[in-house]
Short mmCIF file of N, CA and C in Angstrom, two decimals:
data_model
loop_
_atom_site.label_atom_id
_atom_site.label_comp_id
_atom_site.label_asym_id
_atom_site.label_seq_id
_atom_site.Cartn_x
_atom_site.Cartn_y
_atom_site.Cartn_z
N ILE A 251 100.12 91.15 69.39
CA ILE A 251 101.49 91.51 69.69
C ILE A 251 102.36 90.26 69.80
N LEU A 252 101.82 89.17 70.29
CA LEU A 252 102.60 87.95 70.41
C LEU A 252 102.31 87.03 69.22
N SER A 253 103.36 86.45 68.70
CA SER A 253 103.19 85.51 67.59
C SER A 253 102.68 84.18 68.15
N GLU A 254 102.42 83.23 67.26
CA GLU A 254 101.95 81.91 67.70
C GLU A 254 102.96 81.22 68.60
N ARG A 255 104.24 81.53 68.42
CA ARG A 255 105.28 80.91 69.25
C ARG A 255 105.52 81.68 70.54
N GLY A 256 104.75 82.71 70.78
CA GLY A 256 104.91 83.47 72.01
C GLY A 256 106.02 84.50 71.95
N ARG A 257 106.53 84.78 70.76
CA ARG A 257 107.59 85.79 70.63
C ARG A 257 106.96 87.14 70.32
N LEU A 258 107.63 88.17 70.78
CA LEU A 258 107.16 89.52 70.57
C LEU A 258 107.34 89.90 69.10
N THR A 259 106.26 90.29 68.44
CA THR A 259 106.33 90.76 67.06
C THR A 259 105.55 92.05 66.95
N LEU A 260 106.19 93.09 66.46
CA LEU A 260 105.53 94.37 66.31
C LEU A 260 105.78 94.89 64.91
N ASP A 261 104.74 95.41 64.30
CA ASP A 261 104.89 96.05 63.01
C ASP A 261 105.43 97.45 63.24
N ALA A 262 105.91 98.06 62.16
CA ALA A 262 106.40 99.43 62.23
C ALA A 262 105.23 100.36 62.58
N PRO A 263 105.51 101.50 63.23
CA PRO A 263 104.44 102.45 63.53
C PRO A 263 103.72 102.88 62.25
N LEU A 264 102.44 103.13 62.39
CA LEU A 264 101.64 103.54 61.24
C LEU A 264 101.72 105.05 61.04
N PRO A 265 101.71 105.51 59.80
CA PRO A 265 101.74 106.95 59.53
C PRO A 265 100.52 107.63 60.16
N GLY A 266 100.74 108.81 60.70
CA GLY A 266 99.64 109.57 61.29
C GLY A 266 99.31 109.22 62.72
N LYS A 267 99.86 108.13 63.24
CA LYS A 267 99.62 107.76 64.64
C LYS A 267 100.53 108.60 65.54
N PRO A 268 100.09 108.88 66.76
CA PRO A 268 100.91 109.72 67.65
C PRO A 268 102.17 109.00 68.15
N HIS A 269 103.14 109.82 68.53
CA HIS A 269 104.37 109.34 69.15
C HIS A 269 104.21 109.53 70.65
N PHE A 270 104.22 108.42 71.38
CA PHE A 270 104.07 108.44 72.83
C PHE A 270 105.42 108.31 73.52
N GLY A 271 105.65 109.15 74.51
CA GLY A 271 106.73 108.96 75.46
C GLY A 271 106.11 108.32 76.68
N VAL A 272 106.54 107.11 77.04
CA VAL A 272 105.96 106.39 78.17
C VAL A 272 107.00 106.34 79.29
N VAL A 273 106.70 107.02 80.40
CA VAL A 273 107.62 107.07 81.53
C VAL A 273 107.49 105.79 82.35
N VAL A 274 108.62 105.15 82.58
CA VAL A 274 108.68 103.93 83.39
C VAL A 274 109.61 104.22 84.55
N THR A 275 109.11 104.06 85.76
CA THR A 275 109.90 104.37 86.95
C THR A 275 109.54 103.39 88.07
N PRO A 276 110.48 103.07 88.97
CA PRO A 276 110.22 102.06 90.01
C PRO A 276 109.00 102.32 90.89
N TRP A 277 108.68 103.53 91.21
CA TRP A 277 107.44 103.89 91.91
C TRP A 277 107.18 103.06 93.16
N ILE A 278 108.03 103.18 94.12
CA ILE A 278 107.95 102.58 95.46
C ILE A 278 107.58 101.11 95.46
N GLY A 279 108.01 100.37 94.47
CA GLY A 279 107.82 98.92 94.47
C GLY A 279 106.42 98.46 94.13
N SER A 280 105.59 99.32 93.55
CA SER A 280 104.22 98.94 93.20
C SER A 280 104.18 98.39 91.77
N ALA A 281 102.97 98.16 91.28
CA ALA A 281 102.79 97.64 89.92
C ALA A 281 102.85 98.74 88.86
N VAL A 282 103.07 99.97 89.25
CA VAL A 282 103.06 101.10 88.32
C VAL A 282 103.98 100.92 87.12
N PRO A 283 105.25 100.54 87.28
CA PRO A 283 106.09 100.42 86.08
C PRO A 283 105.59 99.35 85.12
N TRP A 284 105.01 98.30 85.65
CA TRP A 284 104.54 97.21 84.80
C TRP A 284 103.28 97.63 84.04
N PHE A 285 102.46 98.44 84.67
CA PHE A 285 101.29 98.99 83.98
C PHE A 285 101.75 99.92 82.86
N SER A 286 102.73 100.77 83.13
CA SER A 286 103.26 101.67 82.10
C SER A 286 103.79 100.88 80.91
N LEU A 287 104.54 99.83 81.19
CA LEU A 287 105.07 98.99 80.11
C LEU A 287 103.95 98.34 79.31
N ALA A 288 102.93 97.84 80.01
CA ALA A 288 101.82 97.18 79.32
C ALA A 288 101.07 98.17 78.43
N VAL A 289 100.82 99.37 78.94
CA VAL A 289 100.13 100.38 78.14
C VAL A 289 100.98 100.76 76.93
N GLY A 290 102.28 100.92 77.14
CA GLY A 290 103.17 101.23 76.01
C GLY A 290 103.12 100.16 74.94
N MET A 291 103.09 98.91 75.34
CA MET A 291 103.03 97.81 74.37
C MET A 291 101.68 97.80 73.65
N LEU A 292 100.60 98.10 74.37
CA LEU A 292 99.28 98.16 73.73
C LEU A 292 99.22 99.32 72.72
N LEU A 293 99.79 100.46 73.08
CA LEU A 293 99.83 101.60 72.16
C LEU A 293 100.63 101.24 70.90
N ALA A 294 101.75 100.55 71.09
CA ALA A 294 102.57 100.12 69.95
C ALA A 294 101.80 99.12 69.10
N GLY A 295 101.05 98.25 69.74
CA GLY A 295 100.26 97.27 69.01
C GLY A 295 99.17 97.90 68.16
N GLU A 296 98.76 99.12 68.55
CA GLU A 296 97.76 99.86 67.76
C GLU A 296 98.40 100.71 66.68
N GLY A 297 99.73 100.61 66.55
CA GLY A 297 100.42 101.32 65.47
C GLY A 297 101.08 102.62 65.85
N SER A 298 101.01 103.02 67.13
CA SER A 298 101.67 104.25 67.56
C SER A 298 103.16 104.01 67.75
N ARG A 299 103.94 105.06 67.56
CA ARG A 299 105.36 104.99 67.89
C ARG A 299 105.48 105.20 69.39
N VAL A 300 106.25 104.35 70.04
CA VAL A 300 106.40 104.41 71.50
C VAL A 300 107.88 104.48 71.84
N THR A 301 108.22 105.46 72.68
CA THR A 301 109.56 105.56 73.25
C THR A 301 109.41 105.39 74.76
N PHE A 302 110.10 104.39 75.30
CA PHE A 302 110.07 104.18 76.75
C PHE A 302 111.13 105.05 77.39
N LEU A 303 110.71 105.86 78.35
CA LEU A 303 111.59 106.79 79.06
C LEU A 303 111.81 106.23 80.46
N PHE A 304 112.95 105.61 80.65
CA PHE A 304 113.24 104.92 81.92
C PHE A 304 113.83 105.91 82.91
N ASP A 305 113.02 106.31 83.87
CA ASP A 305 113.48 107.22 84.92
C ASP A 305 114.17 106.40 85.99
N ASP A 306 115.43 106.13 85.77
CA ASP A 306 116.20 105.25 86.65
C ASP A 306 117.04 106.01 87.67
N LEU A 307 116.82 107.31 87.80
CA LEU A 307 117.56 108.08 88.80
C LEU A 307 116.90 107.90 90.16
N PRO A 308 117.69 107.83 91.22
CA PRO A 308 117.15 107.53 92.55
C PRO A 308 116.06 108.50 93.00
N PHE A 309 115.06 107.93 93.67
CA PHE A 309 114.05 108.75 94.31
C PHE A 309 113.57 108.04 95.57
N GLY A 310 113.34 108.82 96.61
CA GLY A 310 112.79 108.30 97.86
C GLY A 310 113.88 107.95 98.85
N ASP A 311 113.45 107.39 99.97
CA ASP A 311 114.40 107.09 101.04
C ASP A 311 114.57 105.59 101.27
N ASN A 312 114.14 104.76 100.31
CA ASN A 312 114.35 103.32 100.41
C ASN A 312 115.20 102.87 99.23
N ALA A 313 116.51 103.07 99.35
CA ALA A 313 117.43 102.81 98.25
C ALA A 313 117.48 101.34 97.84
N VAL A 314 117.35 100.43 98.80
CA VAL A 314 117.44 99.00 98.48
C VAL A 314 116.27 98.58 97.60
N ARG A 315 115.06 98.95 97.97
CA ARG A 315 113.89 98.61 97.17
C ARG A 315 114.00 99.25 95.78
N PHE A 316 114.41 100.52 95.74
CA PHE A 316 114.54 101.22 94.46
C PHE A 316 115.51 100.50 93.53
N ARG A 317 116.67 100.12 94.04
CA ARG A 317 117.68 99.45 93.20
C ARG A 317 117.19 98.10 92.70
N PHE A 318 116.47 97.35 93.55
CA PHE A 318 115.95 96.04 93.13
C PHE A 318 114.94 96.19 91.99
N VAL A 319 113.97 97.09 92.17
CA VAL A 319 112.94 97.28 91.14
C VAL A 319 113.58 97.84 89.87
N ARG A 320 114.52 98.76 90.02
CA ARG A 320 115.21 99.32 88.85
C ARG A 320 115.90 98.21 88.05
N ARG A 321 116.52 97.27 88.72
CA ARG A 321 117.20 96.16 88.04
C ARG A 321 116.18 95.30 87.28
N CYS A 322 115.03 95.05 87.87
CA CYS A 322 113.98 94.27 87.19
C CYS A 322 113.47 94.99 85.95
N ILE A 323 113.22 96.29 86.07
CA ILE A 323 112.75 97.08 84.92
C ILE A 323 113.81 97.09 83.83
N ARG A 324 115.05 97.27 84.21
CA ARG A 324 116.14 97.31 83.22
C ARG A 324 116.19 96.01 82.42
N TYR A 325 115.95 94.89 83.09
CA TYR A 325 115.95 93.59 82.42
C TYR A 325 114.85 93.53 81.36
N VAL A 326 113.64 93.95 81.73
CA VAL A 326 112.52 93.91 80.80
C VAL A 326 112.74 94.89 79.65
N LEU A 327 113.20 96.09 79.96
CA LEU A 327 113.45 97.06 78.89
C LEU A 327 114.54 96.59 77.93
N GLY A 328 115.47 95.80 78.44
CA GLY A 328 116.50 95.22 77.57
C GLY A 328 115.89 94.34 76.49
N ALA A 329 114.80 93.67 76.82
CA ALA A 329 114.12 92.82 75.84
C ALA A 329 113.38 93.65 74.80
N LEU A 330 113.00 94.88 75.17
CA LEU A 330 112.27 95.75 74.24
C LEU A 330 113.20 96.57 73.36
N ALA A 331 114.43 96.77 73.79
CA ALA A 331 115.37 97.57 73.01
C ALA A 331 115.56 96.91 71.65
N GLY A 332 115.62 97.72 70.64
CA GLY A 332 115.71 97.20 69.28
C GLY A 332 114.36 97.20 68.60
N ARG A 333 113.30 97.02 69.38
CA ARG A 333 111.94 97.11 68.85
C ARG A 333 111.36 98.50 69.12
N HIS A 334 111.82 99.10 70.19
CA HIS A 334 111.37 100.43 70.60
C HIS A 334 112.58 101.24 71.03
N ASP A 335 112.43 102.56 70.96
CA ASP A 335 113.45 103.41 71.55
C ASP A 335 113.30 103.34 73.06
N VAL A 336 114.42 103.16 73.74
CA VAL A 336 114.45 103.14 75.20
C VAL A 336 115.51 104.15 75.61
N ILE A 337 115.11 105.14 76.41
CA ILE A 337 116.04 106.17 76.87
C ILE A 337 116.11 106.09 78.39
N GLN A 338 117.32 105.99 78.91
CA GLN A 338 117.54 105.98 80.36
C GLN A 338 117.97 107.37 80.80
N LEU A 339 117.32 107.89 81.83
CA LEU A 339 117.70 109.22 82.32
C LEU A 339 119.14 109.26 82.79
N SER A 340 119.62 108.17 83.37
CA SER A 340 120.99 108.17 83.89
C SER A 340 122.02 108.41 82.79
N ALA A 341 121.67 108.13 81.54
CA ALA A 341 122.58 108.36 80.42
C ALA A 341 122.61 109.84 80.03
N LEU A 342 121.70 110.64 80.57
CA LEU A 342 121.59 112.05 80.21
C LEU A 342 122.01 112.98 81.34
N GLN A 343 122.53 112.44 82.42
CA GLN A 343 122.82 113.27 83.58
C GLN A 343 123.70 114.46 83.24
N THR A 344 123.31 115.59 83.80
CA THR A 344 124.11 116.80 83.66
C THR A 344 124.27 117.42 85.04
N GLY A 345 125.29 118.16 85.20
CA GLY A 345 125.53 118.84 86.47
C GLY A 345 125.21 120.32 86.38
N ALA A 346 124.47 120.73 85.35
CA ALA A 346 124.16 122.14 85.16
C ALA A 346 123.31 122.66 86.32
N PRO A 347 123.63 123.85 86.83
CA PRO A 347 122.83 124.42 87.92
C PRO A 347 121.44 124.80 87.41
N LEU A 348 120.47 124.73 88.30
CA LEU A 348 119.09 125.07 87.96
C LEU A 348 118.89 126.57 88.03
N ASP A 349 118.06 127.08 87.13
CA ASP A 349 117.73 128.50 87.20
C ASP A 349 116.74 128.71 88.34
N PRO A 350 116.49 129.97 88.75
CA PRO A 350 115.60 130.22 89.89
C PRO A 350 114.20 129.62 89.74
N ALA A 351 113.62 129.67 88.53
CA ALA A 351 112.28 129.11 88.34
C ALA A 351 112.30 127.59 88.54
N ALA A 352 113.32 126.92 88.04
CA ALA A 352 113.43 125.47 88.22
C ALA A 352 113.63 125.13 89.70
N ARG A 353 114.48 125.88 90.40
CA ARG A 353 114.68 125.64 91.84
C ARG A 353 113.38 125.81 92.62
N SER A 354 112.61 126.82 92.26
CA SER A 354 111.32 127.05 92.92
C SER A 354 110.37 125.88 92.68
N SER A 355 110.31 125.39 91.44
CA SER A 355 109.47 124.23 91.12
C SER A 355 109.91 123.00 91.88
N VAL A 356 111.21 122.77 91.94
CA VAL A 356 111.75 121.61 92.66
C VAL A 356 111.37 121.68 94.14
N GLN A 357 111.49 122.85 94.75
CA GLN A 357 111.14 123.00 96.17
C GLN A 357 109.65 122.73 96.39
N ARG A 358 108.80 123.24 95.49
CA ARG A 358 107.35 123.02 95.61
C ARG A 358 107.04 121.53 95.48
N LEU A 359 107.64 120.87 94.50
CA LEU A 359 107.39 119.43 94.31
C LEU A 359 107.95 118.60 95.46
N ALA A 360 109.07 119.02 96.01
CA ALA A 360 109.65 118.31 97.16
C ALA A 360 108.71 118.40 98.37
N ARG A 361 108.13 119.57 98.59
CA ARG A 361 107.17 119.72 99.71
C ARG A 361 105.93 118.85 99.48
N LEU A 362 105.43 118.81 98.24
CA LEU A 362 104.27 117.97 97.94
C LEU A 362 104.58 116.49 98.14
N ASN A 363 105.80 116.08 97.78
CA ASN A 363 106.20 114.69 98.00
C ASN A 363 106.28 114.37 99.48
N ALA A 364 106.74 115.32 100.28
CA ALA A 364 106.82 115.10 101.73
C ALA A 364 105.42 114.96 102.33
N VAL A 365 104.48 115.77 101.86
CA VAL A 365 103.10 115.65 102.34
C VAL A 365 102.56 114.27 102.00
N TRP A 366 102.79 113.82 100.77
CA TRP A 366 102.31 112.51 100.36
C TRP A 366 102.95 111.41 101.22
N GLN A 367 104.27 111.47 101.36
CA GLN A 367 105.00 110.43 102.10
C GLN A 367 104.57 110.36 103.55
N LEU A 368 104.40 111.51 104.18
CA LEU A 368 104.09 111.55 105.60
C LEU A 368 102.59 111.62 105.88
N ARG A 369 101.78 111.62 104.82
CA ARG A 369 100.32 111.62 104.94
C ARG A 369 99.81 112.73 105.85
N GLY A 370 100.47 113.89 105.77
CA GLY A 370 100.01 115.04 106.53
C GLY A 370 100.42 115.06 107.99
N GLU A 371 101.19 114.06 108.41
CA GLU A 371 101.63 114.04 109.82
C GLU A 371 102.47 115.29 110.12
N ILE A 372 102.31 115.82 111.31
CA ILE A 372 103.08 117.00 111.72
C ILE A 372 104.34 116.52 112.41
N MET A 373 105.36 116.28 111.63
CA MET A 373 106.66 115.87 112.16
C MET A 373 107.68 116.79 111.50
N VAL A 374 107.90 117.94 112.10
CA VAL A 374 108.68 118.99 111.47
C VAL A 374 110.06 118.48 111.05
N ASP A 375 110.78 117.81 111.96
CA ASP A 375 112.12 117.33 111.61
C ASP A 375 112.07 116.29 110.51
N GLY A 376 111.20 115.31 110.64
CA GLY A 376 111.07 114.27 109.63
C GLY A 376 110.61 114.82 108.30
N ARG A 377 109.69 115.77 108.33
CA ARG A 377 109.19 116.37 107.10
C ARG A 377 110.32 117.13 106.40
N GLN A 378 111.09 117.90 107.15
CA GLN A 378 112.16 118.68 106.52
C GLN A 378 113.25 117.76 105.97
N ARG A 379 113.55 116.68 106.70
CA ARG A 379 114.57 115.74 106.21
C ARG A 379 114.12 115.12 104.90
N PHE A 380 112.86 114.67 104.84
CA PHE A 380 112.38 114.06 103.60
C PHE A 380 112.27 115.09 102.48
N THR A 381 111.85 116.31 102.81
CA THR A 381 111.77 117.38 101.81
C THR A 381 113.15 117.65 101.22
N ASP A 382 114.16 117.68 102.07
CA ASP A 382 115.53 117.92 101.59
C ASP A 382 116.01 116.79 100.68
N ILE A 383 115.71 115.55 101.04
CA ILE A 383 116.08 114.40 100.20
C ILE A 383 115.41 114.54 98.83
N CYS A 384 114.11 114.82 98.84
CA CYS A 384 113.36 114.96 97.58
C CYS A 384 113.90 116.10 96.73
N ALA A 385 114.18 117.23 97.36
CA ALA A 385 114.69 118.39 96.60
C ALA A 385 116.00 118.06 95.92
N GLU A 386 116.88 117.37 96.61
CA GLU A 386 118.16 116.98 96.02
C GLU A 386 117.95 116.03 94.85
N GLN A 387 117.10 115.03 95.04
CA GLN A 387 116.86 114.04 93.98
C GLN A 387 116.15 114.68 92.79
N LEU A 388 115.15 115.52 93.02
CA LEU A 388 114.44 116.17 91.92
C LEU A 388 115.35 117.14 91.17
N SER A 389 116.27 117.76 91.88
CA SER A 389 117.24 118.64 91.22
C SER A 389 118.11 117.86 90.25
N GLN A 390 118.42 116.62 90.60
CA GLN A 390 119.25 115.79 89.72
C GLN A 390 118.47 115.31 88.49
N THR A 391 117.16 115.15 88.62
CA THR A 391 116.37 114.68 87.47
C THR A 391 115.96 115.81 86.54
N TRP A 392 115.94 117.03 87.03
CA TRP A 392 115.43 118.16 86.24
C TRP A 392 116.17 118.29 84.90
N GLY A 393 117.48 118.34 84.93
CA GLY A 393 118.27 118.54 83.71
C GLY A 393 118.06 117.44 82.67
N PRO A 394 118.18 116.16 83.04
CA PRO A 394 117.94 115.11 82.06
C PRO A 394 116.52 115.11 81.48
N ILE A 395 115.53 115.37 82.32
CA ILE A 395 114.15 115.42 81.81
C ILE A 395 113.99 116.62 80.87
N ALA A 396 114.58 117.75 81.24
CA ALA A 396 114.50 118.95 80.40
C ALA A 396 115.11 118.69 79.02
N GLN A 397 116.16 117.85 78.96
CA GLN A 397 116.76 117.52 77.66
C GLN A 397 115.77 116.79 76.76
N LEU A 398 114.90 115.99 77.35
CA LEU A 398 113.94 115.19 76.58
C LEU A 398 112.66 115.95 76.24
N MET A 399 112.23 116.83 77.13
CA MET A 399 110.95 117.52 76.96
C MET A 399 111.15 118.80 76.15
N ARG A 400 111.33 118.62 74.85
CA ARG A 400 111.46 119.72 73.91
C ARG A 400 110.21 119.76 73.03
N PRO A 401 109.84 120.95 72.54
CA PRO A 401 108.67 121.00 71.65
C PRO A 401 108.82 120.01 70.49
N GLY A 402 107.78 119.23 70.26
CA GLY A 402 107.78 118.28 69.16
C GLY A 402 108.46 116.95 69.45
N ALA A 403 109.03 116.78 70.64
CA ALA A 403 109.72 115.51 70.95
C ALA A 403 108.73 114.35 70.98
N PHE A 404 107.55 114.58 71.52
CA PHE A 404 106.50 113.57 71.61
C PHE A 404 105.16 114.25 71.39
N ASP A 405 104.20 113.49 70.91
CA ASP A 405 102.84 114.02 70.81
C ASP A 405 102.16 113.93 72.17
N VAL A 406 102.43 112.85 72.89
CA VAL A 406 101.81 112.61 74.20
C VAL A 406 102.85 112.02 75.14
N LEU A 407 102.85 112.51 76.37
CA LEU A 407 103.66 111.91 77.43
C LEU A 407 102.72 111.16 78.36
N PHE A 408 102.96 109.86 78.55
CA PHE A 408 102.16 109.03 79.45
C PHE A 408 102.98 108.83 80.71
N VAL A 409 102.52 109.38 81.82
CA VAL A 409 103.31 109.40 83.05
C VAL A 409 102.44 109.01 84.24
N PRO A 410 102.99 108.18 85.15
CA PRO A 410 102.22 107.86 86.36
C PRO A 410 102.15 109.07 87.29
N GLY A 411 101.08 109.17 88.01
CA GLY A 411 100.94 110.19 89.05
C GLY A 411 100.70 111.58 88.52
N GLY A 412 101.76 112.34 88.44
CA GLY A 412 101.65 113.73 88.02
C GLY A 412 102.27 114.67 89.04
N VAL A 413 102.48 114.18 90.26
CA VAL A 413 103.15 114.96 91.31
C VAL A 413 104.19 114.10 92.04
N PHE A 414 103.79 112.89 92.46
CA PHE A 414 104.69 112.07 93.27
C PHE A 414 105.98 111.73 92.53
N GLY A 415 107.05 111.58 93.29
CA GLY A 415 108.35 111.24 92.71
C GLY A 415 108.75 112.31 91.71
N SER A 416 109.34 111.89 90.64
CA SER A 416 109.76 112.84 89.61
C SER A 416 108.64 113.12 88.61
N SER A 417 107.46 112.52 88.80
CA SER A 417 106.39 112.71 87.82
C SER A 417 105.97 114.17 87.71
N GLY A 418 106.11 114.93 88.78
CA GLY A 418 105.80 116.36 88.71
C GLY A 418 106.75 117.11 87.80
N VAL A 419 108.01 116.69 87.79
CA VAL A 419 108.99 117.31 86.88
C VAL A 419 108.64 116.97 85.44
N TRP A 420 108.36 115.69 85.17
CA TRP A 420 107.96 115.27 83.82
C TRP A 420 106.76 116.08 83.35
N THR A 421 105.74 116.17 84.20
CA THR A 421 104.50 116.85 83.84
C THR A 421 104.74 118.32 83.56
N GLU A 422 105.44 119.00 84.45
CA GLU A 422 105.68 120.43 84.30
C GLU A 422 106.49 120.74 83.04
N LEU A 423 107.56 119.99 82.82
CA LEU A 423 108.40 120.26 81.66
C LEU A 423 107.72 119.87 80.35
N ALA A 424 106.92 118.82 80.36
CA ALA A 424 106.18 118.44 79.15
C ALA A 424 105.16 119.51 78.79
N ARG A 425 104.41 119.95 79.76
CA ARG A 425 103.43 121.01 79.49
C ARG A 425 104.11 122.27 78.99
N GLY A 426 105.25 122.61 79.59
CA GLY A 426 106.00 123.79 79.15
C GLY A 426 106.49 123.67 77.71
N ALA A 427 106.69 122.44 77.25
CA ALA A 427 107.14 122.20 75.87
C ALA A 427 105.97 122.01 74.92
N GLY A 428 104.75 122.13 75.42
CA GLY A 428 103.58 121.97 74.57
C GLY A 428 103.26 120.52 74.25
N ILE A 429 103.74 119.59 75.07
CA ILE A 429 103.46 118.17 74.88
C ILE A 429 102.22 117.81 75.71
N ARG A 430 101.27 117.15 75.06
CA ARG A 430 100.08 116.71 75.78
C ARG A 430 100.49 115.69 76.83
N VAL A 431 99.92 115.80 78.03
CA VAL A 431 100.27 114.92 79.14
C VAL A 431 99.06 114.09 79.54
N ALA A 432 99.27 112.77 79.64
CA ALA A 432 98.25 111.86 80.15
C ALA A 432 98.83 111.23 81.41
N THR A 433 98.16 111.44 82.54
CA THR A 433 98.61 110.86 83.80
C THR A 433 97.62 109.79 84.24
N TYR A 434 98.11 108.92 85.10
CA TYR A 434 97.22 107.89 85.65
C TYR A 434 97.60 107.60 87.08
N ASP A 435 96.63 107.09 87.82
CA ASP A 435 96.86 106.67 89.20
C ASP A 435 95.74 105.70 89.55
N SER A 436 95.99 104.87 90.54
CA SER A 436 94.93 104.00 91.03
C SER A 436 94.64 104.27 92.49
N GLY A 437 95.61 104.73 93.22
CA GLY A 437 95.39 105.04 94.61
C GLY A 437 95.00 103.85 95.47
N GLY A 438 95.15 102.63 94.94
CA GLY A 438 94.82 101.44 95.72
C GLY A 438 93.34 101.16 95.82
N TYR A 439 92.54 101.76 94.96
CA TYR A 439 91.08 101.58 95.04
C TYR A 439 90.54 100.67 93.93
N GLU A 440 91.40 99.87 93.32
CA GLU A 440 91.03 98.95 92.25
C GLU A 440 90.37 99.66 91.08
N THR A 441 90.71 100.93 90.89
CA THR A 441 90.22 101.74 89.78
C THR A 441 91.39 102.55 89.24
N VAL A 442 91.56 102.54 87.93
CA VAL A 442 92.61 103.36 87.34
C VAL A 442 91.98 104.65 86.85
N MET A 443 92.55 105.77 87.27
CA MET A 443 92.07 107.08 86.84
C MET A 443 93.05 107.64 85.83
N LEU A 444 92.56 107.99 84.65
CA LEU A 444 93.40 108.56 83.61
C LEU A 444 93.12 110.04 83.49
#
């Protein structure tokens, strides 16, 4: 992937190779977005077409950390633009109301995010406050993600987690569109699970 001078050089995607949508998101300040970017670059190096899907819409209750990591990711993705398609969710924002099935999914995912965040602690007020924050944020991401997850848009969606943050929305909408989903997590155990 790197030339002798250390510059990024990529050949055009090879015919017959899959088209990957690679979700890149700040993910609570961990190494997750950098792993997603590295995997996307490796897939491109093998001849696959790669589109980086930058989930830059706010998530969680630490806005300062989120904005800092988002700025770092945006800088790196700027270097990839022109060599790869890069789509930012914030460019797709819509204010369309969610249908009842989408609202139900958002509420379920918001509750799961609260369980993850609070590690099962019984703090009714804190749990409900965080659930409400998540539901609002996931409602905002639903429409833009739904615009991207159409049948045939990608052969494979590569997404961190599968439930945490907006990854549950990505996973649900991709599966609904018939897009194969590959998720990964490490859980801090020095092992990556795909």
